């Protein structure tokens, strides 16, 4: 069994950070609000294997909480996966996935101090390769987006 590899990249380097996430920057949105755009990650998985796509869901403020995590895949206008805890605790959040794109092959883990939150994709197909975007909405803080490029390797 081949273990998926995850590489973190960013156009901005910060050697003082010990985080497992790349640095981020803020950009203004068309609506005048703020969106946090993080660096991006590269993930590799063998076709037929398991892919893990990381996403930083840690709230920027201590008294904040995650409300919604939505995953998009490049080329799809609709989300492929969502994790919704707006009216419940994080452990009781509702999960939804697009049957046509990922079906029952996907799960989401909140993460811990040892590893970031991640979308896990089972039985990876060639068509799963591409750019994914994880959008995280918080109760108080600005929305954060994180990009992950998945490369599918042939056996």
Coordinates of N, CA and C in Angstrom, one line a residue:
X1 N 0.8 -1.2 0.0 CA 0.0 0.0 0.0 C 0.9 1.2 0.0
X2 N 0.6 2.2 -0.9 CA 1.3 3.4 -0.9 C 0.6 4.5 -0.1
X3 N 1.4 5.2 0.7 CA 0.8 6.2 1.6 C 0.8 7.5 0.8
X4 N -0.3 8.3 0.8 CA -0.3 9.5 0.0 C 0.7 10.5 0.6
X5 N 1.3 11.3 -0.3 CA 2.3 12.3 0.1 C 1.6 13.7 0.0
X6 N 2.0 14.5 1.0 CA 1.4 15.9 1.0 C 2.6 16.9 1.1
X7 N 2.6 17.8 0.1 CA 3.6 18.8 0.1 C 3.0 20.2 0.3
X8 N 3.5 21.0 1.2 CA 2.9 22.3 1.3 C 3.8 23.4 0.6
X9 N 3.1 24.3 -0.1 CA 3.8 25.3 -0.9 C 3.1 26.6 -0.6
X10 N 3.9 27.7 -0.8 CA 3.3 29.0 -0.7 C 4.3 30.0 -1.4
X11 N 3.7 31.1 -1.9 CA 4.5 32.1 -2.6 C 5.1 33.0 -1.5
X12 N 4.7 32.9 -0.3 CA 5.2 33.7 0.8 C 5.8 32.8 1.8
X13 N 7.0 33.0 2.2 CA 7.7 32.1 3.2 C 7.8 32.9 4.6
X14 N 7.6 32.2 5.6 CA 7.7 32.7 7.0 C 8.5 31.7 7.8
X15 N 9.8 31.9 8.0 CA 10.5 30.9 8.7 C 10.2 30.9 10.2
X16 N 9.6 31.9 10.7 CA 9.2 31.9 12.2 C 8.0 31.1 12.5
X17 N 7.3 30.7 11.5 CA 6.1 29.9 11.8 C 6.4 28.4 11.9
X18 N 5.8 27.8 12.9 CA 6.0 26.4 13.1 C 4.7 25.6 12.7
X19 N 3.8 26.3 12.1 CA 2.5 25.7 11.7 C 2.7 24.7 10.5
X20 N 1.8 23.7 10.4 CA 1.9 22.8 9.3 C 1.1 23.4 8.1
X21 N 0.7 24.6 8.2 CA 0.0 25.3 7.1 C 0.8 26.4 6.5
X22 N 0.7 26.6 5.2 CA 1.4 27.7 4.6 C 0.9 29.0 5.1
X23 N 1.7 30.1 5.0 CA 1.2 31.4 5.3 C 0.1 31.9 4.5
X24 N -0.6 32.9 4.9 CA -1.8 33.4 4.1 C -1.7 34.9 3.9
X25 N -2.6 35.3 3.0 CA -2.7 36.8 2.8 C -4.2 37.1 2.7
X26 N -4.5 38.4 2.8 CA -5.9 38.8 2.7 C -6.1 39.5 1.4
X27 N -7.2 39.3 0.8 CA -7.6 40.1 -0.4 C -9.0 40.6 -0.2
X28 N -9.3 41.7 -0.8 CA -10.6 42.3 -0.8 C -11.5 41.6 -1.8
X29 N -12.7 41.4 -1.4 CA -13.7 40.8 -2.3 C -14.5 41.8 -3.0
X30 N -15.3 41.5 -4.0 CA -16.1 42.4 -4.7 C -17.1 43.1 -3.8
X31 N -17.5 42.4 -2.7 CA -18.5 42.9 -1.8 C -18.0 43.8 -0.8
X32 N -16.6 44.0 -0.8 CA -16.0 44.9 0.2 C -15.6 44.2 1.4
X33 N -16.0 42.9 1.6 CA -15.5 42.1 2.8 C -14.1 41.6 2.6
X34 N -13.7 40.8 3.5 CA -12.3 40.2 3.4 C -12.4 38.7 3.3
X35 N -11.6 38.2 2.5 CA -11.4 36.7 2.3 C -10.0 36.4 2.6
X36 N -9.7 35.3 3.3 CA -8.3 34.9 3.5 C -8.0 33.9 2.5
X37 N -6.9 34.1 1.7 CA -6.5 33.2 0.7 C -5.1 32.6 1.2
X38 N -5.1 31.3 1.5 CA -3.9 30.7 2.0 C -3.0 30.3 0.8
X39 N -1.9 29.8 1.1 CA -1.0 29.2 0.1 C -1.7 28.0 -0.4
X40 N -1.0 27.1 -1.2 CA -1.6 25.9 -1.7 C -0.8 24.7 -1.3
X41 N -1.5 23.6 -1.4 CA -0.8 22.3 -1.1 C -0.8 21.4 -2.3
X42 N 0.2 20.6 -2.4 CA 0.3 19.6 -3.4 C 0.1 18.2 -2.8
X43 N -0.8 17.4 -3.3 CA -1.0 16.1 -2.8 C -1.0 15.1 -3.9
X44 N -0.4 13.9 -3.6 CA -0.3 12.9 -4.6 C -0.9 11.6 -4.1
X45 N -1.6 10.9 -5.0 CA -2.2 9.6 -4.6 C -2.1 8.7 -5.8
X46 N -1.9 7.4 -5.6 CA -1.9 6.4 -6.6 C -3.3 6.0 -7.0
X47 N -3.6 5.9 -8.3 CA -4.9 5.5 -8.8 C -5.4 4.2 -8.0
X48 N -6.6 4.2 -7.5 CA -7.1 3.1 -6.8 C -6.8 3.2 -5.3
X49 N -5.9 4.1 -4.9 CA -5.5 4.3 -3.5 C -6.4 5.4 -2.8
X50 N -5.7 6.0 -1.8 CA -6.4 7.0 -1.0 C -5.7 8.4 -1.2
X51 N -6.5 9.4 -1.3 CA -6.0 10.8 -1.3 C -6.4 11.5 -0.1
X52 N -5.5 12.3 0.5 CA -5.8 13.2 1.6 C -5.6 14.6 1.2
X53 N -6.6 15.5 1.3 CA -6.5 16.9 1.0 C -6.7 17.7 2.2
X54 N -5.6 18.4 2.6 CA -5.7 19.1 3.9 C -6.3 20.5 3.8
X55 N -6.8 21.0 4.9 CA -7.5 22.3 4.9 C -7.3 22.8 6.4
X56 N -6.9 24.1 6.5 CA -6.8 24.7 7.8 C -8.1 25.3 8.2
X57 N -8.7 24.6 9.2 CA -10.0 25.1 9.8 C -9.9 25.7 11.1
X58 N -8.6 26.0 11.6 CA -8.4 26.6 12.9 C -8.9 28.0 12.8
X59 N -9.8 28.4 13.7 CA -10.2 29.8 13.7 C -9.1 30.7 14.1
X60 N -9.0 31.9 13.5 CA -8.0 32.9 13.7 C -8.1 33.5 15.2
X61 N -9.3 33.5 15.7 CA -9.5 34.0 17.0 C -9.9 32.9 18.0
X62 N -9.5 33.0 19.2 CA -9.8 32.0 20.2 C -11.3 31.7 20.5
X63 N -12.1 32.8 20.5 CA -13.5 32.6 20.8 C -14.4 32.5 19.5
X64 N -13.8 32.0 18.5 CA -14.5 31.8 17.2 C -14.7 30.3 17.0
X65 N -15.5 29.9 16.0 CA -15.7 28.5 15.7 C -16.0 28.4 14.2
X66 N -15.8 27.2 13.8 CA -16.1 26.8 12.4 C -17.6 26.6 12.2
X67 N -18.1 27.3 11.2 CA -19.6 27.1 10.9 C -19.8 26.1 9.7
X68 N -18.9 26.3 8.7 CA -19.2 25.6 7.4 C -17.9 25.4 6.7
X69 N -17.7 24.1 6.2 CA -16.5 23.8 5.3 C -17.1 23.3 4.0
X70 N -16.7 23.9 2.9 CA -17.2 23.5 1.6 C -16.0 23.2 0.7
X71 N -16.1 22.1 0.1 CA -15.0 21.7 -0.9 C -15.5 21.8 -2.3
X72 N -14.7 22.5 -3.2 CA -15.0 22.6 -4.6 C -13.9 21.9 -5.4
X73 N -14.2 21.4 -6.6 CA -13.2 20.9 -7.5 C -13.3 21.7 -8.8
X74 N -12.1 22.1 -9.2 CA -12.0 22.9 -10.4 C -12.8 22.3 -11.6
X75 N -13.5 23.1 -12.3 CA -14.4 22.6 -13.4 C -15.8 22.3 -12.9
X76 N -16.1 22.3 -11.7 CA -17.4 22.1 -11.2 C -18.0 23.4 -10.6
X77 N -19.2 23.7 -11.0 CA -19.8 25.0 -10.5 C -20.4 24.8 -9.1
X78 N -20.7 23.6 -8.7 CA -21.3 23.3 -7.4 C -20.3 22.7 -6.5
X79 N -20.5 22.7 -5.2 CA -19.6 22.1 -4.2 C -19.7 20.5 -4.5
X80 N -18.6 19.9 -4.0 CA -18.6 18.4 -4.1 C -18.7 17.8 -2.7
X81 N -18.5 18.6 -1.7 CA -18.6 18.2 -0.3 C -18.9 19.3 0.6
X82 N -19.7 19.1 1.7 CA -19.8 20.1 2.7 C -20.0 19.5 4.1
X83 N -19.5 20.3 5.1 CA -19.5 20.0 6.5 C -20.2 21.2 7.2
X84 N -21.4 21.0 7.7 CA -22.1 22.1 8.2 C -22.4 21.9 9.7
X85 N -21.8 22.8 10.5 CA -22.0 22.8 12.0 C -22.7 24.1 12.5
X86 N -23.4 24.8 11.6 CA -24.0 26.1 12.0 C -24.9 26.0 13.2
X87 N -25.7 25.0 13.3 CA -26.7 24.9 14.4 C -26.5 23.7 15.3
X88 N -25.2 23.2 15.3 CA -24.9 22.1 16.1 C -23.4 22.1 16.5
X89 N -23.0 21.1 17.3 CA -21.6 21.0 17.7 C -20.8 20.5 16.6
X90 N -19.5 20.7 16.6 CA -18.6 20.2 15.5 C -18.7 18.7 15.3
X91 N -18.9 17.9 16.4 CA -19.0 16.5 16.3 C -20.4 16.0 15.7
X92 N -21.4 16.9 15.8 CA -22.7 16.6 15.3 C -23.0 17.2 14.0
X93 N -22.0 17.8 13.3 CA -22.2 18.5 12.1 C -22.8 17.5 11.0
X94 N -23.5 18.1 10.0 CA -24.0 17.3 8.9 C -23.0 17.3 7.8
X95 N -22.9 16.2 7.1 CA -22.0 15.9 6.0 C -22.8 15.7 4.8
X96 N -22.4 16.3 3.6 CA -23.1 16.1 2.4 C -22.0 15.9 1.3
X97 N -22.2 15.0 0.3 CA -21.3 14.9 -0.8 C -22.1 14.7 -2.1
X98 N -21.5 15.2 -3.2 CA -22.1 15.1 -4.5 C -21.9 13.7 -5.0
X99 N -23.0 13.0 -5.2 CA -23.0 11.6 -5.7 C -22.3 11.4 -7.0
X100 N -22.5 12.4 -7.9 CA -21.9 12.2 -9.3 C -20.4 12.4 -9.3
X101 N -19.8 13.2 -8.4 CA -18.4 13.5 -8.4 C -17.6 12.5 -7.5
X102 N -18.0 12.5 -6.2 CA -17.3 11.7 -5.2 C -18.1 10.6 -4.5
X103 N -19.4 10.7 -4.7 CA -20.2 9.6 -4.1 C -19.9 9.2 -2.7
X104 N -19.9 7.9 -2.4 CA -19.6 7.4 -1.1 C -18.1 7.2 -0.8
X105 N -17.3 7.8 -1.7 CA -15.8 7.6 -1.6 C -15.1 8.6 -0.7
X106 N -15.9 9.5 -0.1 CA -15.3 10.7 0.6 C -15.7 10.7 2.1
X107 N -14.7 11.2 2.9 CA -15.0 11.5 4.3 C -14.2 12.7 4.7
X108 N -14.6 13.3 5.8 CA -13.9 14.5 6.3 C -13.6 14.3 7.8
X109 N -12.3 14.7 8.1 CA -11.8 14.6 9.5 C -11.5 16.0 10.0
X110 N -11.8 16.3 11.2 CA -11.6 17.6 11.8 C -10.1 17.9 12.0
X111 N -9.3 16.8 12.2 CA -7.9 17.0 12.5 C -7.6 17.1 14.0
X112 N -6.4 17.4 14.3 CA -5.9 17.5 15.7 C -4.7 18.4 15.7
X113 N -4.0 18.4 16.8 CA -2.7 19.1 16.9 C -1.6 18.4 16.1
X114 N -1.8 17.2 15.8 CA -0.8 16.4 15.0 C -1.0 16.5 13.5
X115 N -2.2 16.7 13.0 CA -2.5 16.8 11.6 C -3.7 17.7 11.3
X116 N -3.7 18.3 10.2 CA -4.8 19.3 9.8 C -6.0 18.5 9.5
X117 N -7.1 19.3 9.4 CA -8.4 18.7 8.9 C -8.2 18.3 7.5
X118 N -8.9 17.2 7.1 CA -8.6 16.8 5.7 C -9.8 16.0 5.1
X119 N -9.9 16.2 3.8 CA -10.9 15.4 3.1 C -10.2 14.2 2.5
X120 N -10.7 13.0 2.8 CA -10.1 11.8 2.4 C -11.0 11.2 1.3
X121 N -10.3 10.9 0.2 CA -11.0 10.3 -1.0 C -10.5 8.9 -1.2
X122 N -11.4 7.9 -1.2 CA -11.0 6.5 -1.4 C -11.1 6.1 -2.8
X123 N -10.5 5.1 -3.2 CA -10.6 4.5 -4.6 C -10.4 5.6 -5.6
X124 N -9.3 6.3 -5.5 CA -9.0 7.5 -6.4 C -9.0 7.1 -7.8
X125 N -9.6 7.9 -8.6 CA -9.7 7.8 -10.1 C -8.8 8.8 -10.8
X126 N -8.5 8.6 -12.0 CA -7.7 9.6 -12.8 C -8.5 10.9 -12.8
X127 N -9.8 10.8 -13.0 CA -10.6 12.1 -13.0 C -10.6 12.9 -11.7
X128 N -10.2 12.3 -10.6 CA -10.1 13.0 -9.4 C -9.0 14.0 -9.3
X129 N -8.0 13.8 -10.2 CA -6.9 14.8 -10.2 C -7.3 16.2 -10.5
X130 N -6.6 17.2 -10.0 CA -7.0 18.6 -10.3 C -6.9 19.4 -9.1
X131 N -7.4 20.7 -9.2 CA -7.3 21.7 -8.2 C -8.6 21.6 -7.4
X132 N -8.4 21.6 -6.0 CA -9.6 21.6 -5.1 C -9.4 22.9 -4.3
X133 N -10.6 23.4 -3.9 CA -10.6 24.6 -3.0 C -11.5 24.3 -1.8
X134 N -10.9 24.5 -0.6 CA -11.6 24.3 0.7 C -12.0 25.7 1.2
X135 N -13.2 25.9 1.3 CA -13.7 27.2 1.8 C -14.2 27.0 3.3
X136 N -13.7 27.8 4.2 CA -14.1 27.7 5.6 C -14.7 29.0 6.1
X137 N -16.0 28.8 6.5 CA -16.7 30.0 7.1 C -16.7 29.8 8.6
X138 N -16.4 30.9 9.3 CA -16.4 31.0 10.7 C -17.5 31.8 11.2
X139 N -17.8 31.7 12.5 CA -18.9 32.5 13.1 C -18.6 34.0 13.1
X140 N -17.3 34.4 13.4 CA -16.9 35.8 13.5 C -15.9 36.2 12.5
X141 N -14.9 35.3 12.2 CA -13.8 35.7 11.3 C -14.1 35.7 9.8
X142 N -13.3 36.3 9.0 CA -13.5 36.2 7.6 C -13.4 34.8 7.0
X143 N -14.0 34.6 5.9 CA -14.0 33.3 5.2 C -12.5 33.1 4.8
X144 N -12.1 31.8 4.9 CA -10.7 31.4 4.5 C -10.9 30.4 3.4
X145 N -10.0 30.5 2.4 CA -9.9 29.6 1.2 C -8.6 29.0 1.2
X146 N -8.5 27.7 0.9 CA -7.2 27.0 0.8 C -7.3 26.1 -0.4
X147 N -6.3 26.1 -1.3 CA -6.2 25.3 -2.5 C -5.3 24.1 -2.3
X148 N -5.7 23.0 -2.9 CA -4.9 21.8 -2.9 C -5.0 21.2 -4.3
X149 N -3.8 20.9 -4.9 CA -3.7 20.3 -6.2 C -3.4 18.8 -6.0
X150 N -4.3 18.0 -6.5 CA -4.2 16.5 -6.4 C -3.6 16.0 -7.7
X151 N -2.5 15.3 -7.6 CA -1.9 14.6 -8.8 C -2.2 13.1 -8.6
X152 N -2.8 12.5 -9.5 CA -3.1 11.0 -9.5 C -2.0 10.3 -10.3
X153 N -1.3 9.4 -9.6 CA -0.2 8.6 -10.2 C -0.7 7.3 -10.6
X154 N -0.2 6.8 -11.8 CA -0.6 5.5 -12.2 C 0.2 4.4 -11.5
X155 N -0.5 3.2 -11.4 CA 0.2 2.1 -10.7 C 1.4 1.6 -11.5

